[in-house]
mmCIF file of C-alpha atoms and ligand atoms in Angstrom:
data_model
loop_
_atom_site.group_PDB
_atom_site.id
_atom_site.type_symbol
_atom_site.label_atom_id
_atom_site.label_comp_id
_atom_site.label_asym_id
_atom_site.label_seq_id
_atom_site.Cartn_x
_atom_site.Cartn_y
_atom_site.Cartn_z
ATOM 1 C CA MET A 1 12.103 1.516 6.216
ATOM 2 C CA PRO A 2 10.848 3.913 8.911
ATOM 3 C CA ARG A 3 7.568 2.964 10.523
ATOM 4 C CA SER A 4 5.944 6.270 9.518
ATOM 5 C CA LEU A 5 6.438 5.453 5.836
ATOM 6 C CA HIS A 6 4.943 1.980 6.242
ATOM 7 C CA LEU A 7 1.946 3.563 7.898
ATOM 8 C CA ALA A 8 1.552 6.170 5.179
ATOM 9 C CA PHE A 9 1.691 3.400 2.606
ATOM 10 C CA ALA A 10 -0.870 1.226 4.386
ATOM 11 C CA ILE A 11 -3.252 4.183 4.564
ATOM 12 C CA ALA A 12 -2.690 5.128 0.925
ATOM 13 C CA LEU A 13 -3.127 1.510 -0.208
ATOM 14 C CA SER A 14 -6.456 1.224 1.593
ATOM 15 C CA VAL A 15 -7.664 4.475 0.006
ATOM 16 C CA LEU A 16 -6.972 3.447 -3.578
ATOM 17 C CA PRO A 17 -9.818 1.181 -4.739
ATOM 18 C CA LEU A 18 -8.988 -1.876 -6.819
ATOM 19 C CA SER A 19 -10.664 -2.069 -10.214
ATOM 20 C CA ALA A 20 -14.008 -3.867 -10.467
ATOM 21 C CA GLU A 21 -12.454 -6.217 -12.994
ATOM 22 C CA ALA A 22 -9.947 -7.346 -10.381
ATOM 23 C CA GLN A 23 -12.831 -9.068 -8.603
ATOM 24 C CA GLN A 24 -14.206 -11.041 -11.600
ATOM 25 C CA SER A 25 -13.125 -14.628 -12.320
ATOM 26 C CA SER A 26 -11.593 -14.286 -15.800
ATOM 27 C CA PHE A 27 -9.598 -11.456 -17.298
ATOM 28 C CA THR A 28 -9.092 -10.694 -20.985
ATOM 29 C CA VAL A 29 -6.609 -8.476 -22.792
ATOM 30 C CA GLY A 30 -6.592 -8.717 -26.589
ATOM 31 C CA THR A 31 -6.859 -12.397 -27.533
ATOM 32 C CA ALA A 32 -5.594 -13.617 -24.120
ATOM 33 C CA THR A 33 -8.102 -14.744 -21.458
ATOM 34 C CA ALA A 34 -7.000 -16.208 -18.122
ATOM 35 C CA GLU A 35 -9.168 -17.735 -15.406
ATOM 36 C CA ARG A 36 -8.099 -17.660 -11.751
ATOM 37 C CA GLY A 37 -4.925 -19.659 -11.172
ATOM 38 C CA GLN A 38 -4.037 -19.611 -14.888
ATOM 39 C CA LYS A 39 -1.541 -18.072 -17.250
ATOM 40 C CA ALA A 40 -2.657 -17.111 -20.773
ATOM 41 C CA THR A 41 -0.930 -15.661 -23.832
ATOM 42 C CA GLY A 42 -2.218 -13.778 -26.845
ATOM 43 C CA PHE A 43 -1.902 -10.544 -28.767
ATOM 44 C CA ILE A 44 -3.305 -7.042 -28.784
ATOM 45 C CA GLU A 45 -4.172 -6.791 -32.464
ATOM 46 C CA VAL A 46 -3.416 -3.359 -33.888
ATOM 47 C CA PRO A 47 -5.465 -3.160 -37.104
ATOM 48 C CA ALA A 48 -4.064 -1.683 -40.312
ATOM 49 C CA GLY A 49 -4.854 1.995 -40.835
ATOM 50 C CA VAL A 50 -2.848 4.681 -42.617
ATOM 51 C CA ASP A 51 -0.002 2.146 -42.415
ATOM 52 C CA ALA A 52 0.408 -1.589 -41.646
ATOM 53 C CA GLY A 53 -1.173 -3.328 -38.665
ATOM 54 C CA THR A 54 0.848 -5.117 -35.993
ATOM 55 C CA GLN A 55 0.517 -7.416 -32.992
ATOM 56 C CA ILE A 56 1.665 -6.761 -29.423
ATOM 57 C CA PRO A 57 2.312 -9.925 -27.392
ATOM 58 C CA VAL A 58 0.418 -10.031 -24.083
ATOM 59 C CA VAL A 59 0.607 -12.433 -21.146
ATOM 60 C CA ILE A 60 -1.911 -12.572 -18.288
ATOM 61 C CA VAL A 61 -0.938 -14.244 -15.028
ATOM 62 C CA ARG A 62 -4.226 -14.491 -13.125
ATOM 63 C CA GLY A 63 -3.626 -15.297 -9.454
ATOM 64 C CA ALA A 64 -5.681 -17.933 -7.654
ATOM 65 C CA LYS A 65 -6.910 -15.270 -5.224
ATOM 66 C CA PRO A 66 -8.259 -11.757 -5.934
ATOM 67 C CA GLY A 67 -5.954 -8.786 -5.514
ATOM 68 C CA ALA A 68 -4.210 -5.951 -7.314
ATOM 69 C CA LEU A 69 -3.908 -5.659 -11.082
ATOM 70 C CA LEU A 70 -0.301 -4.857 -11.944
ATOM 71 C CA ALA A 71 0.783 -3.999 -15.508
ATOM 72 C CA LEU A 72 4.398 -4.594 -16.596
ATOM 73 C CA VAL A 73 5.407 -3.111 -19.948
ATOM 74 C CA SER A 74 8.747 -3.388 -21.779
ATOM 75 C CA GLY A 75 10.164 -3.129 -25.267
ATOM 76 C CA ALA A 76 8.644 0.202 -26.292
ATOM 77 C CA HIS A 77 12.240 0.571 -27.389
ATOM 78 C CA GLY A 78 12.762 -2.903 -28.838
ATOM 79 C CA THR A 79 16.554 -2.988 -28.503
ATOM 80 C CA GLU A 80 16.641 -2.213 -24.752
ATOM 81 C CA TYR A 81 17.166 -5.932 -24.339
ATOM 82 C CA ALA A 82 17.774 -6.437 -20.599
ATOM 83 C CA SER A 83 14.287 -5.098 -19.804
ATOM 84 C CA ILE A 84 12.644 -7.377 -22.389
ATOM 85 C CA ILE A 85 14.537 -10.450 -21.154
ATOM 86 C CA ALA A 86 13.571 -9.574 -17.544
ATOM 87 C CA LEU A 87 9.872 -9.720 -18.486
ATOM 88 C CA GLU A 88 10.450 -12.996 -20.357
ATOM 89 C CA ASP A 89 11.959 -14.354 -17.113
ATOM 90 C CA LEU A 90 8.879 -13.239 -15.159
ATOM 91 C CA ILE A 91 6.569 -14.782 -17.777
ATOM 92 C CA ALA A 92 8.335 -18.115 -17.226
ATOM 93 C CA THR A 93 8.566 -17.965 -13.436
ATOM 94 C CA LEU A 94 5.454 -16.213 -12.060
ATOM 95 C CA ASP A 95 3.211 -18.926 -10.624
ATOM 96 C CA PRO A 96 -0.500 -17.997 -10.764
ATOM 97 C CA THR A 97 -1.436 -20.735 -8.279
ATOM 98 C CA GLN A 98 0.652 -18.963 -5.616
ATOM 99 C CA MET A 99 -0.426 -15.419 -6.504
ATOM 100 C CA SER A 100 -3.120 -12.947 -5.469
ATOM 101 C CA GLY A 101 -4.279 -10.489 -8.102
ATOM 102 C CA THR A 102 -3.264 -10.315 -11.738
ATOM 103 C CA VAL A 103 -0.122 -9.373 -13.639
ATOM 104 C CA VAL A 104 -0.535 -8.239 -17.249
ATOM 105 C CA LEU A 105 2.778 -8.334 -19.106
ATOM 106 C CA LEU A 106 3.550 -6.680 -22.439
ATOM 107 C CA PRO A 107 7.141 -7.885 -22.944
ATOM 108 C CA LEU A 108 7.679 -6.395 -26.408
ATOM 109 C CA VAL A 109 5.598 -3.385 -27.433
ATOM 110 C CA ASN A 110 7.815 -2.500 -30.412
ATOM 111 C CA ILE A 111 8.291 -5.793 -32.230
ATOM 112 C CA GLN A 112 9.507 -4.111 -35.445
ATOM 113 C CA SER A 113 12.311 -2.332 -33.560
ATOM 114 C CA PHE A 114 13.341 -5.647 -31.983
ATOM 115 C CA GLU A 115 13.286 -7.683 -35.200
ATOM 116 C CA GLN A 116 15.020 -5.066 -37.338
ATOM 117 C CA LYS A 117 17.429 -3.999 -34.540
ATOM 118 C CA VAL A 118 16.420 -0.335 -34.862
ATOM 119 C CA PRO A 119 16.958 1.726 -31.658
ATOM 120 C CA HIS A 120 14.714 4.478 -30.257
ATOM 121 C CA VAL A 121 11.824 4.329 -32.756
ATOM 122 C CA ASN A 122 9.276 2.115 -34.449
ATOM 123 C CA PRO A 123 10.767 1.798 -37.966
ATOM 124 C CA VAL A 124 7.259 1.633 -39.494
ATOM 125 C CA ASP A 125 6.481 5.298 -38.737
ATOM 126 C CA ASN A 126 9.785 6.506 -37.259
ATOM 127 C CA LYS A 127 8.114 7.448 -33.952
ATOM 128 C CA SER A 128 9.268 6.643 -30.425
ATOM 129 C CA MET A 129 6.762 4.262 -28.861
ATOM 130 C CA ASN A 130 7.061 6.150 -25.571
ATOM 131 C CA ARG A 131 6.146 9.658 -26.793
ATOM 132 C CA PHE A 132 2.674 9.399 -28.360
ATOM 133 C CA TYR A 133 0.387 8.481 -25.455
ATOM 134 C CA PRO A 134 -2.537 8.351 -24.943
ATOM 135 C CA GLY A 135 -2.429 7.535 -28.678
ATOM 136 C CA LYS A 136 -4.874 8.008 -31.550
ATOM 137 C CA GLU A 137 -7.298 5.464 -32.953
ATOM 138 C CA ASP A 138 -6.777 6.785 -36.507
ATOM 139 C CA GLY A 139 -3.085 7.741 -36.244
ATOM 140 C CA THR A 140 0.032 5.959 -37.502
ATOM 141 C CA GLN A 141 1.007 2.519 -36.143
ATOM 142 C CA THR A 142 2.731 3.882 -33.016
ATOM 143 C CA GLU A 143 -0.294 6.069 -32.204
ATOM 144 C CA ARG A 144 -2.801 3.254 -32.800
ATOM 145 C CA ALA A 145 -0.746 0.867 -30.644
ATOM 146 C CA SER A 146 -0.471 3.493 -27.878
ATOM 147 C CA TYR A 147 -4.239 4.053 -28.042
ATOM 148 C CA LEU A 148 -4.971 0.329 -27.563
ATOM 149 C CA ILE A 149 -2.419 0.007 -24.729
ATOM 150 C CA THR A 150 -4.055 2.977 -22.979
ATOM 151 C CA LYS A 151 -7.560 1.489 -23.339
ATOM 152 C CA GLN A 152 -6.793 -2.186 -22.750
ATOM 153 C CA VAL A 153 -4.017 -2.011 -20.157
ATOM 154 C CA VAL A 154 -3.479 1.426 -18.586
ATOM 155 C CA ASP A 155 -7.152 2.247 -17.948
ATOM 156 C CA ARG A 156 -7.782 -1.185 -16.402
ATOM 157 C CA CYS A 157 -4.732 -1.678 -14.177
ATOM 158 C CA ASP A 158 -4.259 -0.558 -10.565
ATOM 159 C CA TYR A 159 -0.448 -0.141 -10.765
ATOM 160 C CA LEU A 160 2.028 0.056 -13.626
ATOM 161 C CA ILE A 161 5.760 -0.411 -14.103
ATOM 162 C CA ASP A 162 7.365 0.645 -17.405
ATOM 163 C CA PHE A 163 10.705 -1.041 -18.176
ATOM 164 C CA HIS A 164 13.502 0.563 -20.157
ATOM 165 C CA GLY A 165 17.308 0.607 -20.282
ATOM 166 C CA GLY A 166 20.196 1.987 -22.250
ATOM 167 C CA ASP A 167 19.509 1.571 -25.964
ATOM 168 C CA LEU A 168 22.051 0.219 -28.504
ATOM 169 C CA ASP A 169 23.954 3.516 -28.369
ATOM 170 C CA GLU A 170 23.585 4.286 -24.638
ATOM 171 C CA SER A 171 25.919 3.213 -21.822
ATOM 172 C CA LEU A 172 23.555 3.451 -18.836
ATOM 173 C CA ARG A 173 23.717 2.869 -15.077
ATOM 174 C CA PRO A 174 20.461 1.535 -13.551
ATOM 175 C CA TYR A 175 17.910 3.958 -12.088
ATOM 176 C CA SER A 176 14.184 4.393 -11.640
ATOM 177 C CA TYR A 177 11.691 7.241 -11.993
ATOM 178 C CA TRP A 178 9.264 8.073 -9.208
ATOM 179 C CA VAL A 179 6.406 9.546 -11.255
ATOM 180 C CA ILE A 180 4.696 12.406 -9.397
ATOM 181 C CA SER A 181 1.007 12.906 -10.258
ATOM 182 C CA GLY A 182 0.199 15.690 -7.794
ATOM 183 C CA ASN A 183 -2.191 13.397 -5.876
ATOM 184 C CA LYS A 184 -0.422 12.997 -2.532
ATOM 185 C CA LYS A 185 -1.931 9.618 -1.619
ATOM 186 C CA GLN A 186 -1.133 8.150 -5.014
ATOM 187 C CA ASP A 187 2.378 9.586 -4.932
ATOM 188 C CA ALA A 188 2.997 8.051 -1.490
ATOM 189 C CA VAL A 189 2.219 4.648 -3.001
ATOM 190 C CA SER A 190 4.396 5.146 -6.092
ATOM 191 C CA LYS A 191 7.272 6.306 -3.866
ATOM 192 C CA GLU A 192 6.998 3.046 -1.911
ATOM 193 C CA MET A 193 7.017 1.157 -5.216
ATOM 194 C CA ALA A 194 10.269 2.892 -6.244
ATOM 195 C CA LEU A 195 11.868 2.120 -2.859
ATOM 196 C CA ALA A 196 10.649 -1.481 -2.967
ATOM 197 C CA PHE A 197 11.925 -1.932 -6.521
ATOM 198 C CA GLY A 198 15.325 -1.291 -5.031
ATOM 199 C CA LEU A 199 17.382 0.528 -7.688
ATOM 200 C CA ASP A 200 19.681 2.862 -5.749
ATOM 201 C CA HIS A 201 19.280 5.990 -7.913
ATOM 202 C CA ILE A 202 15.745 7.409 -8.160
ATOM 203 C CA ILE A 203 14.728 10.330 -10.368
ATOM 204 C CA ILE A 204 11.939 12.492 -8.961
ATOM 205 C CA SER A 205 9.880 12.951 -12.123
ATOM 206 C CA GLU A 206 7.646 15.990 -11.721
ATOM 207 C CA ASP A 207 7.805 17.859 -15.002
ATOM 208 C CA ARG A 208 5.857 15.617 -17.377
ATOM 209 C CA PRO A 209 2.710 16.888 -19.166
ATOM 210 C CA LYS A 210 -0.468 17.119 -17.073
ATOM 211 C CA ASP A 211 -2.875 17.316 -20.069
ATOM 212 C CA LEU A 212 -4.710 13.965 -20.191
ATOM 213 C CA ASN A 213 -4.899 14.159 -23.994
ATOM 214 C CA ALA A 214 -1.167 14.767 -24.422
ATOM 215 C CA THR A 215 0.527 12.772 -21.672
ATOM 216 C CA LYS A 216 3.203 11.527 -24.154
ATOM 217 C CA TYR A 217 4.939 8.976 -21.895
ATOM 218 C CA LEU A 218 3.405 5.684 -20.748
ATOM 219 C CA ASP A 219 4.323 6.224 -17.074
ATOM 220 C CA ASN A 220 2.870 9.720 -17.100
ATOM 221 C CA THR A 221 -0.276 8.493 -18.886
ATOM 222 C CA ALA A 222 -0.856 5.929 -16.140
ATOM 223 C CA ALA A 223 -0.006 8.367 -13.333
ATOM 224 C CA MET A 224 -2.410 11.032 -14.659
ATOM 225 C CA ARG A 225 -5.126 8.362 -14.820
ATOM 226 C CA GLY A 226 -4.736 7.693 -11.124
ATOM 227 C CA LYS A 227 -2.435 4.655 -11.257
ATOM 228 C CA PRO A 228 0.675 4.622 -9.041
ATOM 229 C CA THR A 229 3.511 4.163 -11.539
ATOM 230 C CA ILE A 230 7.265 3.869 -11.748
ATOM 231 C CA THR A 231 9.660 3.524 -14.658
ATOM 232 C CA VAL A 232 12.776 1.415 -14.242
ATOM 233 C CA GLU A 233 15.905 1.318 -16.384
ATOM 234 C CA ALA A 234 18.740 -1.225 -16.496
ATOM 235 C CA GLY A 235 20.963 -2.636 -19.216
ATOM 236 C CA TYR A 236 22.944 -0.845 -21.899
ATOM 237 C CA ALA A 237 24.292 -0.935 -25.437
ATOM 238 C CA GLY A 238 22.686 -4.174 -26.577
ATOM 239 C CA THR A 239 23.917 -6.240 -23.619
ATOM 240 C CA VAL A 240 21.914 -8.682 -21.484
ATOM 241 C CA GLU A 241 23.986 -8.713 -18.284
ATOM 242 C CA THR A 242 22.866 -11.113 -15.561
ATOM 243 C CA ASP A 243 23.062 -8.373 -12.908
ATOM 244 C CA ASP A 244 20.802 -6.029 -14.881
ATOM 245 C CA VAL A 245 18.178 -8.685 -15.589
ATOM 246 C CA ALA A 246 18.284 -9.872 -11.965
ATOM 247 C CA ALA A 247 17.823 -6.318 -10.652
ATOM 248 C CA LEU A 248 14.689 -5.917 -12.798
ATOM 249 C CA VAL A 249 13.244 -9.332 -11.910
ATOM 250 C CA GLN A 250 13.960 -9.065 -8.172
ATOM 251 C CA GLY A 251 12.696 -5.484 -8.104
ATOM 252 C CA THR A 252 9.412 -6.549 -9.677
ATOM 253 C CA ARG A 253 8.993 -9.386 -7.176
ATOM 254 C CA SER A 254 9.670 -6.979 -4.297
ATOM 255 C CA VAL A 255 6.966 -4.600 -5.588
ATOM 256 C CA MET A 256 4.586 -7.577 -5.880
ATOM 257 C CA ARG A 257 5.299 -8.319 -2.196
ATOM 258 C CA LEU A 258 4.588 -4.690 -1.343
ATOM 259 C CA LEU A 259 1.236 -5.019 -3.157
ATOM 260 C CA LYS A 260 0.495 -8.308 -1.337
ATOM 261 C CA MET A 261 0.459 -10.285 -4.594
ATOM 262 C CA ILE A 262 3.057 -12.880 -3.524
ATOM 263 C CA PRO A 263 4.109 -13.981 -0.031
ATOM 264 C CA GLY A 264 7.003 -12.368 1.811
ATOM 265 C CA ALA A 265 8.165 -8.898 2.765
ATOM 266 C CA PRO A 266 9.435 -6.382 0.208
ATOM 267 C CA HIS A 267 13.059 -5.314 0.385
ATOM 268 C CA PHE A 268 13.332 -1.522 0.463
ATOM 269 C CA ILE A 269 16.451 0.318 -0.722
ATOM 270 C CA GLU A 270 17.775 2.480 2.111
ATOM 271 C CA HIS A 271 19.078 5.981 1.451
ATOM 272 C CA PRO A 272 18.967 5.940 -2.343
ATOM 273 C CA VAL A 273 20.507 8.794 -4.319
ATOM 274 C CA TRP A 274 17.563 11.069 -5.197
ATOM 275 C CA ILE A 275 17.893 13.000 -8.438
ATOM 276 C CA ASN A 276 15.697 16.030 -8.922
ATOM 277 C CA SER A 277 16.682 17.263 -12.370
ATOM 278 C CA LEU A 278 18.335 16.038 -15.540
ATOM 279 C CA ALA A 279 20.694 17.819 -17.895
ATOM 280 C CA GLU A 280 20.799 16.498 -21.431
ATOM 281 C CA VAL A 281 23.934 17.132 -23.485
ATOM 282 C CA THR A 282 23.479 16.872 -27.258
ATOM 283 C CA SER A 283 25.834 17.253 -30.184
ATOM 284 C CA PRO A 284 25.462 20.358 -32.386
ATOM 285 C CA GLU A 285 27.405 18.605 -35.171
ATOM 286 C CA SER A 286 27.591 15.216 -36.880
ATOM 287 C CA GLY A 287 30.891 13.357 -36.569
ATOM 288 C CA ILE A 288 32.811 10.833 -34.454
ATOM 289 C CA PHE A 289 32.385 10.729 -30.665
ATOM 290 C CA TYR A 290 35.292 9.992 -28.304
ATOM 291 C CA PRO A 291 34.074 9.662 -24.675
ATOM 292 C CA LEU A 292 36.242 10.718 -21.725
ATOM 293 C CA VAL A 293 33.965 9.555 -18.887
ATOM 294 C CA LYS A 294 32.028 6.396 -18.139
ATOM 295 C CA ARG A 295 28.473 5.809 -16.991
ATOM 296 C CA ASP A 296 27.987 6.253 -13.237
ATOM 297 C CA SER A 297 30.900 8.745 -12.915
ATOM 298 C CA TYR A 298 30.336 11.849 -10.817
ATOM 299 C CA VAL A 299 31.314 14.944 -12.817
ATOM 300 C CA GLU A 300 31.720 18.553 -11.760
ATOM 301 C CA ALA A 301 30.157 21.263 -13.935
ATOM 302 C CA GLY A 302 32.560 22.099 -16.759
ATOM 303 C CA ARG A 303 34.154 18.668 -16.873
ATOM 304 C CA LYS A 304 34.858 17.515 -20.420
ATOM 305 C CA LEU A 305 32.696 14.519 -21.311
ATOM 306 C CA GLY A 306 34.232 13.834 -24.713
ATOM 307 C CA ASP A 307 35.096 15.197 -28.120
ATOM 308 C CA VAL A 308 33.258 15.121 -31.412
ATOM 309 C CA THR A 309 35.595 15.200 -34.413
ATOM 310 C CA ASP A 310 34.980 15.465 -38.127
ATOM 311 C CA TYR A 311 35.944 12.522 -40.342
ATOM 312 C CA PHE A 312 39.494 13.920 -40.648
ATOM 313 C CA GLY A 313 40.116 13.913 -36.886
ATOM 314 C CA LYS A 314 39.660 17.641 -36.227
ATOM 315 C CA VAL A 315 37.779 18.373 -32.989
ATOM 316 C CA ILE A 316 34.569 20.193 -33.889
ATOM 317 C CA PHE A 317 32.813 20.032 -30.498
ATOM 318 C CA GLU A 318 34.006 19.645 -26.923
ATOM 319 C CA ALA A 319 31.129 18.241 -24.851
ATOM 320 C CA ARG A 320 31.203 19.548 -21.273
ATOM 321 C CA ALA A 321 28.984 18.942 -18.269
ATOM 322 C CA PRO A 322 26.595 21.911 -17.872
ATOM 323 C CA VAL A 323 25.917 20.887 -14.254
ATOM 324 C CA SER A 324 27.523 18.759 -11.547
ATOM 325 C CA GLY A 325 26.023 15.303 -11.182
ATOM 326 C CA ILE A 326 26.027 11.640 -12.080
ATOM 327 C CA ILE A 327 26.442 10.330 -15.612
ATOM 328 C CA LEU A 328 23.199 8.342 -15.937
ATOM 329 C CA HIS A 329 24.078 7.441 -19.500
ATOM 330 C CA ILE A 330 26.642 8.396 -22.105
ATOM 331 C CA ASP A 331 26.831 7.678 -25.815
ATOM 332 C CA ALA A 332 28.262 4.182 -26.287
ATOM 333 C CA VAL A 333 29.264 4.290 -29.962
ATOM 334 C CA PRO A 334 31.384 6.524 -32.231
ATOM 335 C CA SER A 335 28.455 7.389 -34.537
ATOM 336 C CA MET A 336 27.230 10.877 -33.732
ATOM 337 C CA LYS A 337 24.509 12.664 -35.664
ATOM 338 C CA LYS A 338 23.705 16.339 -35.177
ATOM 339 C CA GLY A 339 21.186 16.625 -32.326
ATOM 340 C CA ASP A 340 21.945 13.156 -30.896
ATOM 341 C CA ASN A 341 22.246 12.651 -27.154
ATOM 342 C CA ILE A 342 25.807 12.625 -25.798
ATOM 343 C CA ALA A 343 24.980 12.189 -22.121
ATOM 344 C CA ASN A 344 22.305 12.597 -19.474
ATOM 345 C CA ILE A 345 23.508 13.959 -16.137
ATOM 346 C CA GLY A 346 21.407 13.530 -13.010
ATOM 347 C CA VAL A 347 21.571 16.378 -10.483
ATOM 348 C CA ILE A 348 21.447 15.113 -6.898
ATOM 349 C CA ALA A 349 18.506 16.463 -4.890
ATOM 350 C CA PRO A 350 19.596 18.686 -1.975
ATOM 351 C CA LYS A 351 17.585 16.518 0.402
ATOM 352 C CA ALA A 352 15.595 13.296 0.300
ATOM 353 C CA PRO A 353 11.889 13.832 -0.490
HETATM 354 ZN ZN1 LIG B 401 13.443 3.130 -23.524
#
């Protein structure tokens, strides 16, 4: 890590004020209250409204000493298992007696998706739980849950990491998003967080909505509210690989070192692959998908990614790469519905930001 970047980070860190709540002795989210040096568990209760109510598990790890308030959120997509298991690991292993500041963990936002093994959406209202932020107090379950997460977690934290991965039908290579807010000081801090997290492919995420009332994504909601934020993705197709879980756990610990929450120096990834745009390939027809490339392959524009056939074996769509880049994820299963994602290709930035 060049000295100039360290300096920029130190300056940016000193400029961003910690929340007033970070200085108080106890901290409460939902039914969980932790005193200094304690760990507490509980639920954010989402009351019934136009549809059923639900509960979102919450864990507070309140460090013995004051410091930053870091929010860790996973399981908005309840079958992106590696990210959920990574937060369960952190719940078990973070030691509040050795920590400064507070970590608030929401390990499983979308409990219905997890229990019913439904990818992408909350089966109660068929909405993605990462598309309806900042939420609505009188909306459907996903919107009410998003509203409470915004109020109880996003608005009160200093930093946020959102955890995802390849869903049941996605074969994904790990990567992170550096979420650009437009505030240079804040963005210098979130860039350091992405480098400290250590995943070696980083998407420069600049194109998300700037309207505070329609921020859609959790990371963008936090970023537009002044919180340095990254999103991290590892794991794929229902698997819980040791390497993926370890990357997410170690990355989180490295960011905590960067934020001076646990002892030790962060480990920064050197010369990551920066990605500055994404091309999404979708299927215009329903049928059977036969892939021809794997996740993490580099493809030239025009390269065939796979075929979609009808149920009699006739090819009805040849999926080709619209751009040159890296296969960040590709469909992992034969089931293909019209409009479904076939692959996401990351275009490599011409130079490092
Ligand atoms: Zn996800």
